[in-house]
mmCIF file of C-alpha atoms in Angstrom:
data_model
loop_
_atom_site.group_PDB
_atom_site.id
_atom_site.type_symbol
_atom_site.label_atom_id
_atom_site.label_comp_id
_atom_site.label_asym_id
_atom_site.label_seq_id
_atom_site.Cartn_x
_atom_site.Cartn_y
_atom_site.Cartn_z
ATOM 1 C CA ASP A 8 2.899 -10.327 -5.383
ATOM 2 C CA GLY A 9 5.743 -7.873 -5.622
ATOM 3 C CA GLY A 10 7.663 -7.126 -2.517
ATOM 4 C CA ILE A 11 10.780 -7.445 -0.461
ATOM 5 C CA THR A 12 11.425 -10.583 1.576
ATOM 6 C CA GLN A 13 13.781 -11.016 4.479
ATOM 7 C CA SER A 14 14.658 -14.366 5.971
ATOM 8 C CA PRO A 15 14.767 -15.777 8.498
ATOM 9 C CA LYS A 16 12.464 -13.785 10.768
ATOM 10 C CA TYR A 17 14.366 -14.888 13.878
ATOM 11 C CA LEU A 18 18.010 -15.941 14.033
ATOM 12 C CA PHE A 19 20.156 -17.110 16.895
ATOM 13 C CA ARG A 20 23.917 -17.080 16.705
ATOM 14 C CA LYS A 21 26.655 -18.235 19.012
ATOM 15 C CA GLU A 22 29.390 -15.785 19.814
ATOM 16 C CA GLY A 23 32.256 -15.970 17.347
ATOM 17 C CA GLN A 24 30.134 -17.220 14.458
ATOM 18 C CA ASN A 25 29.395 -15.449 11.202
ATOM 19 C CA VAL A 26 25.782 -15.386 10.063
ATOM 20 C CA THR A 27 24.139 -14.268 6.804
ATOM 21 C CA LEU A 28 20.783 -12.526 6.542
ATOM 22 C CA SER A 29 18.868 -12.819 3.299
ATOM 23 C CA CYS A 30 17.103 -9.999 1.439
ATOM 24 C CA GLU A 31 15.327 -10.559 -1.884
ATOM 25 C CA GLN A 32 13.135 -8.163 -3.880
ATOM 26 C CA ASN A 33 11.078 -8.644 -7.031
ATOM 27 C CA LEU A 34 10.228 -4.975 -7.504
ATOM 28 C CA ASN A 35 12.974 -4.422 -10.068
ATOM 29 C CA HIS A 36 14.480 -1.767 -7.807
ATOM 30 C CA ASP A 37 18.047 -0.660 -8.378
ATOM 31 C CA ALA A 38 18.908 0.551 -4.889
ATOM 32 C CA MET A 39 18.995 -1.639 -1.802
ATOM 33 C CA TYR A 40 19.796 -0.814 1.822
ATOM 34 C CA TRP A 41 20.557 -2.525 5.124
ATOM 35 C CA TYR A 42 19.675 -0.879 8.439
ATOM 36 C CA ARG A 43 20.104 -1.855 12.044
ATOM 37 C CA GLN A 44 17.563 -0.915 14.713
ATOM 38 C CA ASP A 45 18.165 -1.224 18.441
ATOM 39 C CA PRO A 46 15.317 -1.105 21.001
ATOM 40 C CA GLY A 47 13.702 2.321 21.113
ATOM 41 C CA GLN A 48 16.087 3.637 18.468
ATOM 42 C CA GLY A 49 15.849 4.816 14.895
ATOM 43 C CA LEU A 50 17.358 3.110 11.870
ATOM 44 C CA ARG A 51 21.110 3.248 11.334
ATOM 45 C CA LEU A 52 22.511 2.613 7.870
ATOM 46 C CA ILE A 53 24.939 -0.292 7.519
ATOM 47 C CA TYR A 54 25.473 -0.618 3.740
ATOM 48 C CA TYR A 55 23.746 0.476 0.559
ATOM 49 C CA SER A 56 23.985 -0.419 -3.100
ATOM 50 C CA GLN A 57 22.853 1.387 -6.219
ATOM 51 C CA ILE A 58 23.781 -1.185 -8.864
ATOM 52 C CA VAL A 59 24.958 -4.757 -9.176
ATOM 53 C CA ASN A 60 28.540 -5.390 -8.043
ATOM 54 C CA ASP A 61 28.780 -2.033 -6.287
ATOM 55 C CA PHE A 62 28.003 -1.021 -2.704
ATOM 56 C CA GLN A 63 28.912 1.682 -0.200
ATOM 57 C CA LYS A 64 29.546 1.718 3.531
ATOM 58 C CA GLY A 65 26.929 3.418 5.623
ATOM 59 C CA ASP A 66 27.360 4.921 9.066
ATOM 60 C CA ILE A 67 27.990 1.678 10.992
ATOM 61 C CA ALA A 68 29.611 -0.767 8.515
ATOM 62 C CA GLU A 69 32.281 -2.165 10.859
ATOM 63 C CA GLY A 70 31.768 -5.870 11.509
ATOM 64 C CA TYR A 71 29.425 -6.329 8.544
ATOM 65 C CA SER A 72 29.869 -7.319 4.902
ATOM 66 C CA VAL A 73 27.563 -7.432 1.877
ATOM 67 C CA SER A 74 27.476 -8.555 -1.725
ATOM 68 C CA ARG A 75 25.356 -7.538 -4.699
ATOM 69 C CA GLU A 76 25.813 -10.205 -7.349
ATOM 70 C CA LYS A 77 22.224 -9.992 -8.570
ATOM 71 C CA LYS A 78 19.874 -7.026 -8.808
ATOM 72 C CA GLU A 79 17.224 -8.710 -6.701
ATOM 73 C CA SER A 80 19.467 -9.921 -3.869
ATOM 74 C CA PHE A 81 21.508 -8.091 -1.213
ATOM 75 C CA PRO A 82 22.627 -10.459 1.578
ATOM 76 C CA LEU A 83 24.193 -9.127 4.773
ATOM 77 C CA THR A 84 26.829 -11.064 6.714
ATOM 78 C CA VAL A 85 27.259 -10.257 10.379
ATOM 79 C CA THR A 86 30.802 -11.253 11.215
ATOM 80 C CA SER A 87 32.403 -12.201 14.511
ATOM 81 C CA ALA A 88 34.058 -8.780 14.458
ATOM 82 C CA GLN A 89 30.722 -7.116 15.199
ATOM 83 C CA LYS A 90 30.844 -6.531 18.967
ATOM 84 C CA ASN A 91 27.123 -6.098 19.645
ATOM 85 C CA PRO A 92 25.247 -7.916 16.887
ATOM 86 C CA THR A 93 21.977 -8.466 18.743
ATOM 87 C CA ALA A 94 19.487 -6.171 16.978
ATOM 88 C CA PHE A 95 16.602 -5.940 14.514
ATOM 89 C CA TYR A 96 17.870 -5.805 10.914
ATOM 90 C CA LEU A 97 15.855 -4.207 8.133
ATOM 91 C CA CYS A 98 16.384 -4.379 4.392
ATOM 92 C CA ALA A 99 14.889 -1.849 1.977
ATOM 93 C CA SER A 100 14.805 -1.174 -1.736
ATOM 94 C CA ARG A 101 13.792 1.752 -3.924
ATOM 95 C CA LEU A 102 13.726 2.891 -7.511
ATOM 96 C CA GLN A 103 16.386 5.359 -8.531
ATOM 97 C CA GLY A 104 14.980 8.857 -8.609
ATOM 98 C CA LEU A 105 14.787 12.034 -6.608
ATOM 99 C CA ASN A 106 11.793 11.400 -4.414
ATOM 100 C CA THR A 107 10.965 7.730 -4.704
ATOM 101 C CA GLU A 108 10.148 6.023 -1.441
ATOM 102 C CA ALA A 109 11.884 2.970 -0.011
ATOM 103 C CA PHE A 110 10.010 -0.252 0.637
ATOM 104 C CA PHE A 111 10.980 -2.353 3.635
ATOM 105 C CA GLY A 112 11.015 -6.020 4.435
ATOM 106 C CA GLN A 113 9.594 -7.302 7.709
ATOM 107 C CA GLY A 114 12.977 -7.574 9.366
ATOM 108 C CA THR A 115 15.207 -10.209 10.917
ATOM 109 C CA ARG A 116 15.709 -10.271 14.655
ATOM 110 C CA LEU A 117 19.211 -11.527 15.428
ATOM 111 C CA THR A 118 20.101 -12.692 18.915
ATOM 112 C CA VAL A 119 23.560 -13.731 20.038
ATOM 113 C CA VAL A 120 23.436 -16.516 22.606
ATOM 114 C CA GLU B 13 26.539 14.938 6.119
ATOM 115 C CA ASP B 14 22.804 15.064 6.780
ATOM 116 C CA GLN B 15 21.479 15.321 10.300
ATOM 117 C CA VAL B 16 17.905 14.314 11.038
ATOM 118 C CA THR B 17 16.405 15.067 14.454
ATOM 119 C CA GLN B 18 12.920 14.124 15.571
ATOM 120 C CA SER B 19 10.988 15.446 18.548
ATOM 121 C CA PRO B 20 9.517 14.597 20.897
ATOM 122 C CA GLU B 21 11.035 11.157 21.498
ATOM 123 C CA ALA B 22 7.725 9.962 22.924
ATOM 124 C CA LEU B 23 4.227 11.390 22.975
ATOM 125 C CA ARG B 24 1.158 10.256 24.830
ATOM 126 C CA LEU B 25 -2.225 11.593 23.683
ATOM 127 C CA GLN B 26 -5.823 11.063 24.619
ATOM 128 C CA GLU B 27 -8.106 9.917 21.840
ATOM 129 C CA GLY B 28 -9.195 13.010 19.894
ATOM 130 C CA GLU B 29 -6.351 15.177 21.186
ATOM 131 C CA SER B 30 -4.578 16.617 18.139
ATOM 132 C CA SER B 31 -0.825 17.239 18.091
ATOM 133 C CA SER B 32 2.244 17.535 15.864
ATOM 134 C CA LEU B 33 5.510 15.666 15.491
ATOM 135 C CA ASN B 34 8.630 17.451 14.319
ATOM 136 C CA CYS B 35 11.481 16.434 12.038
ATOM 137 C CA SER B 36 14.310 18.915 11.567
ATOM 138 C CA TYR B 37 17.100 18.343 9.095
ATOM 139 C CA THR B 38 20.314 19.840 7.799
ATOM 140 C CA VAL B 39 21.119 19.028 4.201
ATOM 141 C CA SER B 40 23.133 20.670 1.468
ATOM 142 C CA GLY B 41 20.234 20.129 -0.905
ATOM 143 C CA LEU B 42 17.021 18.314 -0.036
ATOM 144 C CA ARG B 43 16.164 15.566 -2.470
ATOM 145 C CA GLY B 44 13.157 14.235 -0.656
ATOM 146 C CA LEU B 45 11.829 13.883 2.884
ATOM 147 C CA PHE B 46 9.867 10.776 3.801
ATOM 148 C CA TRP B 47 7.553 9.874 6.661
ATOM 149 C CA TYR B 48 7.081 6.275 7.770
ATOM 150 C CA ARG B 49 4.998 4.492 10.375
ATOM 151 C CA GLN B 50 6.475 1.498 12.204
ATOM 152 C CA ASP B 51 4.565 -0.967 14.360
ATOM 153 C CA PRO B 52 6.473 -3.068 16.922
ATOM 154 C CA GLY B 53 8.438 -5.903 15.333
ATOM 155 C CA LYS B 54 7.534 -4.828 11.798
ATOM 156 C CA GLY B 55 9.250 -3.012 8.945
ATOM 157 C CA PRO B 56 8.433 0.678 8.414
ATOM 158 C CA GLU B 57 5.417 1.466 6.243
ATOM 159 C CA PHE B 58 5.609 4.420 3.869
ATOM 160 C CA LEU B 59 3.280 7.357 4.520
ATOM 161 C CA PHE B 60 4.382 10.480 2.617
ATOM 162 C CA THR B 61 7.037 12.014 0.401
ATOM 163 C CA LEU B 62 7.671 15.757 0.511
ATOM 164 C CA TYR B 63 10.068 17.485 -1.808
ATOM 165 C CA SER B 64 9.512 21.233 -1.909
ATOM 166 C CA ALA B 65 9.163 23.785 0.881
ATOM 167 C CA GLY B 66 5.481 24.608 1.258
ATOM 168 C CA GLU B 67 4.354 21.200 0.120
ATOM 169 C CA GLU B 68 1.613 19.406 2.069
ATOM 170 C CA LYS B 69 0.277 15.853 1.890
ATOM 171 C CA GLU B 70 -2.723 14.334 3.697
ATOM 172 C CA LYS B 71 -3.905 10.833 4.473
ATOM 173 C CA GLU B 72 -6.855 10.224 6.784
ATOM 174 C CA ARG B 73 -5.972 11.851 10.129
ATOM 175 C CA LEU B 74 -2.385 12.616 9.119
ATOM 176 C CA LYS B 75 -1.048 15.705 7.396
ATOM 177 C CA ALA B 76 2.616 16.287 6.570
ATOM 178 C CA THR B 77 4.110 19.694 5.839
ATOM 179 C CA LEU B 78 7.572 20.841 4.824
ATOM 180 C CA THR B 79 9.604 24.011 5.313
ATOM 181 C CA LYS B 80 13.207 24.684 4.378
ATOM 182 C CA LYS B 81 14.481 23.351 7.693
ATOM 183 C CA GLU B 82 11.837 21.041 9.097
ATOM 184 C CA SER B 83 8.793 18.923 8.530
ATOM 185 C CA PHE B 84 5.744 18.409 10.705
ATOM 186 C CA LEU B 85 3.411 15.459 10.918
ATOM 187 C CA HIS B 86 0.081 16.714 12.222
ATOM 188 C CA ILE B 87 -2.274 14.181 13.742
ATOM 189 C CA THR B 88 -5.885 15.317 13.959
ATOM 190 C CA ALA B 89 -8.280 13.624 16.384
ATOM 191 C CA PRO B 90 -6.061 10.539 16.792
ATOM 192 C CA LYS B 91 -7.398 7.089 17.566
ATOM 193 C CA PRO B 92 -5.721 4.250 19.472
ATOM 194 C CA GLU B 93 -4.875 2.534 16.178
ATOM 195 C CA ASP B 94 -2.614 5.492 15.334
ATOM 196 C CA SER B 95 -0.270 4.337 18.093
ATOM 197 C CA ALA B 96 3.093 3.523 16.486
ATOM 198 C CA THR B 97 6.578 4.908 15.992
ATOM 199 C CA TYR B 98 6.749 7.597 13.330
ATOM 200 C CA LEU B 99 10.035 7.951 11.473
ATOM 201 C CA CYS B 100 11.235 10.596 9.080
ATOM 202 C CA ALA B 101 14.077 10.190 6.591
ATOM 203 C CA VAL B 102 15.949 12.421 4.161
ATOM 204 C CA HIS B 103 17.399 11.508 0.823
ATOM 205 C CA GLU B 104 21.004 12.573 0.280
ATOM 206 C CA LEU B 105 22.934 12.246 -2.944
ATOM 207 C CA THR B 106 26.487 11.132 -2.135
ATOM 208 C CA GLY B 107 29.475 10.117 -4.223
ATOM 209 C CA GLY B 108 28.391 6.521 -3.738
ATOM 210 C CA GLY B 109 24.782 7.022 -4.638
ATOM 211 C CA ASN B 110 21.497 7.703 -2.899
ATOM 212 C CA LYS B 111 21.777 7.588 0.879
ATOM 213 C CA LEU B 112 18.637 7.499 2.993
ATOM 214 C CA THR B 113 19.171 8.775 6.559
ATOM 215 C CA PHE B 114 16.564 8.246 9.270
ATOM 216 C CA GLY B 115 15.805 10.116 12.458
ATOM 217 C CA THR B 116 15.387 8.292 15.775
ATOM 218 C CA GLY B 117 11.604 8.412 15.613
ATOM 219 C CA THR B 118 8.697 9.532 17.802
ATOM 220 C CA GLN B 119 6.846 6.844 19.743
ATOM 221 C CA LEU B 120 3.185 7.812 19.787
ATOM 222 C CA LYS B 121 0.708 6.287 22.220
ATOM 223 C CA VAL B 122 -2.977 7.193 21.878
ATOM 224 C CA GLU B 123 -5.161 6.245 24.816
ATOM 225 C CA LEU B 124 -8.921 5.944 25.180
#
């Protein structure tokens, strides 16, 4: 089945540690996105990428880093510089084009303990 | 930069009580407006794409419309299973590529 897979579903991190969230898609989509969602809030864009080896900062990139070494993979690292990392993280992908929709993974809930 | 504003923040309806959700946006050139449904703890699920002012799309009890400045999601005779958060997003072409900006959503609760 084609789709977008995020792992793990739940992640616990100690303060001061970096942690990497996985996002893999087999839809052959060019564009991939990372969003953060806080309780009762909408989605805020962290990073996005249109092609391999290229990515752009979104609205809240500070404290995060990404890589795009393969078309199907777009991992997100939450660094110790991120002051409030506890949140629900969503990855999405879409075909290039004017009005093509994005498909989302099921999210990773990160909790700092 | 695009601004996407959704209202109301929360809406409580009785089963069968129709209503509308609003999504207003400011863009230099709309390249697509999207509606999504999100259930608690899940990723958003795509509902509709609208591209041109005057365009309408329907799916079961939902109907989405688009003007030059806003979009409406009309819910006709809702059922409890329509309870969810409804998100709208706009597609913006930036120097770095295709940016997708979301509103804060409307939390809909449909009661028996």
